[in-house]
Short mmCIF file of C-alpha atoms and ligand atoms in Angstrom, two decimals:
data_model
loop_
_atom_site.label_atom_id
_atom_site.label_comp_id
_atom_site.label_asym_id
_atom_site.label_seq_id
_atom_site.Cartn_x
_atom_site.Cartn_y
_atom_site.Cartn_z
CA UNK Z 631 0.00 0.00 0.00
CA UNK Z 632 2.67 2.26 0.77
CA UNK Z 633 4.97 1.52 -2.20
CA UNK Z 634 1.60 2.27 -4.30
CA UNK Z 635 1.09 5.70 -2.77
CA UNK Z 636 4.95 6.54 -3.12
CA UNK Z 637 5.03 5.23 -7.01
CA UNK Z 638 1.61 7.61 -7.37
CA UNK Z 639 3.60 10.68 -5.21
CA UNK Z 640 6.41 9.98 -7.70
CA UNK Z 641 4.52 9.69 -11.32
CA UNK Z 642 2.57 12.98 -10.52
CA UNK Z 643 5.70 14.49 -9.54
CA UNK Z 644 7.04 13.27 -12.70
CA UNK Z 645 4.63 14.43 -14.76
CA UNK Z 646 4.27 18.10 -13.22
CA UNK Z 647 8.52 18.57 -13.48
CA UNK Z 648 7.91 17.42 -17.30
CA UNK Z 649 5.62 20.05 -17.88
CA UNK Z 650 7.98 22.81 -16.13
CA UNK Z 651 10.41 21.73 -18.33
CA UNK Z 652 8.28 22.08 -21.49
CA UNK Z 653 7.28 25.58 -20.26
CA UNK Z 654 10.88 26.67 -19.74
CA UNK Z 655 12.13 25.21 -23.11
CA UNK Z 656 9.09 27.13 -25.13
CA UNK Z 657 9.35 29.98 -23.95
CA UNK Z 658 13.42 29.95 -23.97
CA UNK Z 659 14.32 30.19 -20.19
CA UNK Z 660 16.92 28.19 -18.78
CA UNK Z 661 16.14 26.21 -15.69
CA UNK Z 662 18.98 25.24 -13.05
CA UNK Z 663 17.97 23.39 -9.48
CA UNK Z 664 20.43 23.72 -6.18
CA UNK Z 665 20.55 21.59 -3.99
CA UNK Z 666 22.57 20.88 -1.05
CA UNK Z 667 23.25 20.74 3.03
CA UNK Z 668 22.18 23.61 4.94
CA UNK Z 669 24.43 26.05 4.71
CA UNK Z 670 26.72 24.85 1.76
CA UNK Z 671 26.25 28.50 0.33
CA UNK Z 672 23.29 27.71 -2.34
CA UNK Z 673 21.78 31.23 -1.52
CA UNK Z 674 25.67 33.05 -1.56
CA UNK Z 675 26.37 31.17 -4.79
CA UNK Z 676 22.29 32.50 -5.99
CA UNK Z 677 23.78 35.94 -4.98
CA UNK Z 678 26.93 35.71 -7.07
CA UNK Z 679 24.95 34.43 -10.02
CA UNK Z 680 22.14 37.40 -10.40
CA UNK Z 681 25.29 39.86 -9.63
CA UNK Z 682 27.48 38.77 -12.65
CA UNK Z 683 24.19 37.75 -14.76
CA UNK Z 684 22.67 40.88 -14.34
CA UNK Z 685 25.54 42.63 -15.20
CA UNK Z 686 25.89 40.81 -18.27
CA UNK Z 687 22.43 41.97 -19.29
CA UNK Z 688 20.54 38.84 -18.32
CA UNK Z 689 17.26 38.88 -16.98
CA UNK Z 690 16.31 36.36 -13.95
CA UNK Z 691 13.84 35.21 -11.64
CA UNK Z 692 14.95 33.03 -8.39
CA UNK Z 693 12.69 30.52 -7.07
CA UNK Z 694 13.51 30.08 -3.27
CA UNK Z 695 12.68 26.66 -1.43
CA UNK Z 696 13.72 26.57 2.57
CA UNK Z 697 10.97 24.98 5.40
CA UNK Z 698 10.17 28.64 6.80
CA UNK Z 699 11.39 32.14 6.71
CA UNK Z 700 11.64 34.27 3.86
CA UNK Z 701 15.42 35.10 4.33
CA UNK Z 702 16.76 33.59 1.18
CA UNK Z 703 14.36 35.85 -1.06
CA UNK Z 704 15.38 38.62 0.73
CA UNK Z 705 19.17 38.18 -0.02
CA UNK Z 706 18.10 37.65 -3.29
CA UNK Z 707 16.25 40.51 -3.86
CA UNK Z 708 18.83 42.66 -2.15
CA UNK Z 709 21.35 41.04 -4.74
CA UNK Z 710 19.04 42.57 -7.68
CA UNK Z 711 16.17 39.67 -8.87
CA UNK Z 712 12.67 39.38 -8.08
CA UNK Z 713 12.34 36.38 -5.89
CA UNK Z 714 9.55 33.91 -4.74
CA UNK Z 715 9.85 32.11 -1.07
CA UNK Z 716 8.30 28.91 -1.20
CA UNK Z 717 7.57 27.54 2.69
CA UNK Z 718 7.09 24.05 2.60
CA UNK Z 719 6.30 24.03 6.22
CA UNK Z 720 8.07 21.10 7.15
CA UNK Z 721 8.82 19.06 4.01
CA UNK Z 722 12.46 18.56 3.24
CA UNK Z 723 12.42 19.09 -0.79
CA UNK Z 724 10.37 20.86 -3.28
CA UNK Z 725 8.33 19.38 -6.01
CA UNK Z 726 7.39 20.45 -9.06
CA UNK Z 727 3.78 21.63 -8.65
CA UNK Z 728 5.19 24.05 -6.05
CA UNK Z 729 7.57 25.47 -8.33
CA UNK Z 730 4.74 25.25 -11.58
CA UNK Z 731 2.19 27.46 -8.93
CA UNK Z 732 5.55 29.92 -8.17
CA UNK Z 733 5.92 30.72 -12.27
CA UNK Z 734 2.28 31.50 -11.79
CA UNK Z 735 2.83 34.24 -9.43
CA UNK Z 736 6.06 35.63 -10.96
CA UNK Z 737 5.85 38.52 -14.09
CA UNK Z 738 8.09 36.10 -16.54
CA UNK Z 739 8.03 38.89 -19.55
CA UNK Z 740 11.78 38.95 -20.92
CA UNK Z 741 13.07 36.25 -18.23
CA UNK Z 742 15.75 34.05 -19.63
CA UNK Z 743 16.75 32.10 -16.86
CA UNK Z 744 15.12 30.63 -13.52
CA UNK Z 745 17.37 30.01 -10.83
CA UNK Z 746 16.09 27.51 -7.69
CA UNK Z 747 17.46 26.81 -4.59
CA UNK Z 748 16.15 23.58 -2.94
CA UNK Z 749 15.43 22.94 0.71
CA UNK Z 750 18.76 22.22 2.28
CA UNK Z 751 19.87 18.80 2.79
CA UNK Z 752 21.58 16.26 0.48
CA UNK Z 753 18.73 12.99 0.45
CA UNK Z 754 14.92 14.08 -0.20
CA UNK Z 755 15.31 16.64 -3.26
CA UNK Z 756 16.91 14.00 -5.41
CA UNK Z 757 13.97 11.80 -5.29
CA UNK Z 758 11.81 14.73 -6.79
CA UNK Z 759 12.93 16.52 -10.13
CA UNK Z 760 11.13 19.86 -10.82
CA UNK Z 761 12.02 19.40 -14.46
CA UNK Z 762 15.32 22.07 -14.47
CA UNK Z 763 17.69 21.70 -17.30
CA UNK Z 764 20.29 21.52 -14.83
CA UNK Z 765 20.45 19.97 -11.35
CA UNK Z 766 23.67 21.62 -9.53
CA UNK Z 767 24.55 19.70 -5.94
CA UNK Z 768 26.24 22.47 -3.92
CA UNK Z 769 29.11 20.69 -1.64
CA UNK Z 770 31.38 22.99 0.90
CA UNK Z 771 34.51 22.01 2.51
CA UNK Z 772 33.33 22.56 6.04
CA UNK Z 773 31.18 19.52 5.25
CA UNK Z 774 34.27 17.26 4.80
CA UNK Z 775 35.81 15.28 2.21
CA UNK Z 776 33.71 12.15 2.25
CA UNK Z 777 30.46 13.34 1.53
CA UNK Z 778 30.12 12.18 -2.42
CA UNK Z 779 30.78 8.93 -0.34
CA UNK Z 780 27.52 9.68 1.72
CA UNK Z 781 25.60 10.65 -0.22
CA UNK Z 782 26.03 8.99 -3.57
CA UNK Z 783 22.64 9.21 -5.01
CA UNK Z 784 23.24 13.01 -4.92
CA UNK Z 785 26.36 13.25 -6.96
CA UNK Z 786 25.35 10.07 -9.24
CA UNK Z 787 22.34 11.92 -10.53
CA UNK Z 788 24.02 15.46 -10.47
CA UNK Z 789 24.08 17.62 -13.73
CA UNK Z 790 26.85 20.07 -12.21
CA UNK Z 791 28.78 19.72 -9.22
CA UNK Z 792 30.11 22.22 -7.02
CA UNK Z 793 33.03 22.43 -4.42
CA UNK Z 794 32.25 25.92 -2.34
CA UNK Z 795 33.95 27.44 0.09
CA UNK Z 796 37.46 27.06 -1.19
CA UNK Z 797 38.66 29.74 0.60
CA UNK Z 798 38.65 27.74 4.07
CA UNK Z 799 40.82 24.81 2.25
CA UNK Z 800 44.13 26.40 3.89
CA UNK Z 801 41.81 26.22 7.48
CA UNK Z 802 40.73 22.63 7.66
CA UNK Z 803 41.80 18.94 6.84
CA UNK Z 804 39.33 18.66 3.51
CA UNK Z 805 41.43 16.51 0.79
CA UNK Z 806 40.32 18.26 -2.52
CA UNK Z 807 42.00 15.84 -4.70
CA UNK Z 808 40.19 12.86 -2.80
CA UNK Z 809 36.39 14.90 -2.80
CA UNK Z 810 36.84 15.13 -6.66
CA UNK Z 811 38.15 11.28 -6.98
CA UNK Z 812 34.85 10.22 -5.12
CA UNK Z 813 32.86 12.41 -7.29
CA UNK Z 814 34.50 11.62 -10.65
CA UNK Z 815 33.93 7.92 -9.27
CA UNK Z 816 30.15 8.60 -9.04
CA UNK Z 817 30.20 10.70 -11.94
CA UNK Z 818 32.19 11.71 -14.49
CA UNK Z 819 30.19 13.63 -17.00
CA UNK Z 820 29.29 16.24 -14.91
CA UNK Z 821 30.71 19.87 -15.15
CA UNK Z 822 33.14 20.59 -12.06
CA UNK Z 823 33.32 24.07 -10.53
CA UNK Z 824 35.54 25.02 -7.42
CA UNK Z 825 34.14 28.34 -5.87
CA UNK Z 826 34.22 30.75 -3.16
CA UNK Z 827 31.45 32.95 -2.51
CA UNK Z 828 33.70 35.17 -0.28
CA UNK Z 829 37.12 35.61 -2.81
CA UNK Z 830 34.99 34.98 -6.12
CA UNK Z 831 36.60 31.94 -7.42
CA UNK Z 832 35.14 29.90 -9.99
CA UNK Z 833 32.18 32.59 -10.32
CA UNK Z 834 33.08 34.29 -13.56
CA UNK Z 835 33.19 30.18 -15.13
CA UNK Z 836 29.82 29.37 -13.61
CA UNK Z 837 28.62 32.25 -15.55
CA UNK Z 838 30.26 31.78 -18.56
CA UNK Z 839 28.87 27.74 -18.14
CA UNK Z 840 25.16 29.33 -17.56
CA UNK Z 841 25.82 31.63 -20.57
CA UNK Z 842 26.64 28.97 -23.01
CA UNK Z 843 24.20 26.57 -21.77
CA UNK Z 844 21.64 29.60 -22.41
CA UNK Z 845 23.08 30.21 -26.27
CA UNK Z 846 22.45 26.62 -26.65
CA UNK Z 847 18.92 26.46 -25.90
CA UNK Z 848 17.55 29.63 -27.24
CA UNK Z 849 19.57 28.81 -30.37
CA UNK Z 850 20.08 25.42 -30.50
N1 GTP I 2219 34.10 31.21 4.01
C1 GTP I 2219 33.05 31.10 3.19
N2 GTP I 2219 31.81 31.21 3.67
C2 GTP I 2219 30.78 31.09 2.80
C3 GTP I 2219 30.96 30.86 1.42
N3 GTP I 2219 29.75 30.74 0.84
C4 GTP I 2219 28.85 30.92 1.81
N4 GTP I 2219 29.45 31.14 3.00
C5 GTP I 2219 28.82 31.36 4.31
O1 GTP I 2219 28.13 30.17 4.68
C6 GTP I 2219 26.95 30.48 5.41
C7 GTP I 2219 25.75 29.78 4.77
O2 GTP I 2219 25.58 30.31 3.45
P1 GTP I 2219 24.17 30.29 2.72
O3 GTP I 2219 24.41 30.85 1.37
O4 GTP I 2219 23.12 30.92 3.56
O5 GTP I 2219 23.90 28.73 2.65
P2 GTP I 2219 22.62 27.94 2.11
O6 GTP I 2219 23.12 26.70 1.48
O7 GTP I 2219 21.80 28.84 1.27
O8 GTP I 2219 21.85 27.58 3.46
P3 GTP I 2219 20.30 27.11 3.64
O9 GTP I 2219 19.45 28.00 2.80
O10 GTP I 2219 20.07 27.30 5.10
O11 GTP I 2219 20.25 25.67 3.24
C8 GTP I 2219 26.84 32.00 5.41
O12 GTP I 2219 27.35 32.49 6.64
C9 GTP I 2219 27.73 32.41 4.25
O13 GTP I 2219 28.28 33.70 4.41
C10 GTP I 2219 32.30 30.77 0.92
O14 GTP I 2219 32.58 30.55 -0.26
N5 GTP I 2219 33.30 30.89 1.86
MG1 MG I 2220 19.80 29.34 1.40
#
């Protein structure tokens, strides 16, 4: 009975992220998905990206996904896009009717690119695709070294992958070489980006990644 339920939870969940995508590719906006631990620096990396973006004359909306508060869309908004909170109030991912009833509510006229940031943690999101071009797992180095280990589903299934917080390598016993050799083992097609939110490593790339990836879908 419960398997039933889940496989129902799963194939409407399916279904809604498949129409989000379809929306996204006709109307030529590219769709990336955070996810990662609380506190990995999704919303600082979010920050970064509608900074350089919008300086490079791209238009954006950010999608915010967090259990309460409205902090993240706040920071956002601050760093210069029009952002919608989603409260789940208590559920550990989003799914993609949330984010379908959030394009409702946002003006979408010239957007090229919709930027989410999944509830924090490293397990439940990857069970529920909201139909993004791009799912990016966000890892830090205060997490440790081991966590592709962990948490293999999330870098197995990952589109990009992201080391943050390189800055604090000099601080703490995180083996780069060994967090990239775990990931590569899970994973070897995915994009690789080092960054730090705080010295702006690896930013201008992430951009230039987001740009392409746009030129490709709006031009094929
Ligand atoms: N040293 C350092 N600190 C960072 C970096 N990126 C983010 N932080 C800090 O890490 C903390 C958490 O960053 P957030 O961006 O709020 O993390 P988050 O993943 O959005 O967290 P949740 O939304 O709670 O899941 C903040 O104090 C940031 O200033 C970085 O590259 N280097
Ligand atoms: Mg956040």
């Amino acid at each position: 009975m419960r398997v039933e339920v889940m496989k129902n939870v799963l194939g409407s969940n399916a279904t809604a992220a498949e129409s989000n995508r379809s929306f996204w590719n006709q109307h030529g906006m590219l769709a990336l998905d955070l996810m990662g631990s609380p506190g990995s620096g999704k919303t600082s990396i979010l920050e970064q990206l509608v900074r350089e973006l919008t300086g490079r004359g791209r238009s954006m909306r950010v999608i915010e996904g967090d259990v309460a508060s409205d902090n993240d869309a706040r920071r956002i908004e601050a760093a210069g896009a029009e952002a919608f909170q989603i409260n789940t109030g208590g559920a550990c991912h989003l799914h993609a009717a949330m984010v379908a009833r959030a394009l409702q509510q946002l003006d979408l006229a010239g957007v090229e690119i919709i930027l989410i940031e999944n509830v924090g943690n490293l397990v439940c999101p990857t069970a529920f695709k909201l139909g993004a071009h791009f799912r990016i797992v966000v890892a830090s180095v205060p997490e440790g070294d081991d966590k592709p280990e962990k948490y293999p589903v999330a870098f197995r299934d990952a589109d990009v992958i992201i080391l943050n917080k390189t800055d604090l390598l000099p601080h703490l016993a995180f083996d780069a070489d060994h967090f990239w050799d775990l990931a590569e083992q899970l994973n070897s097609s995915a994009p690789q980006f080092n960054i730090s939110c705080t010295t702006g490593e690896g930013i201008e790339a992430l951009c230039n990644f987001v740009d392409s990836e746009l030129a490709k879908l709006t031009h094929g």
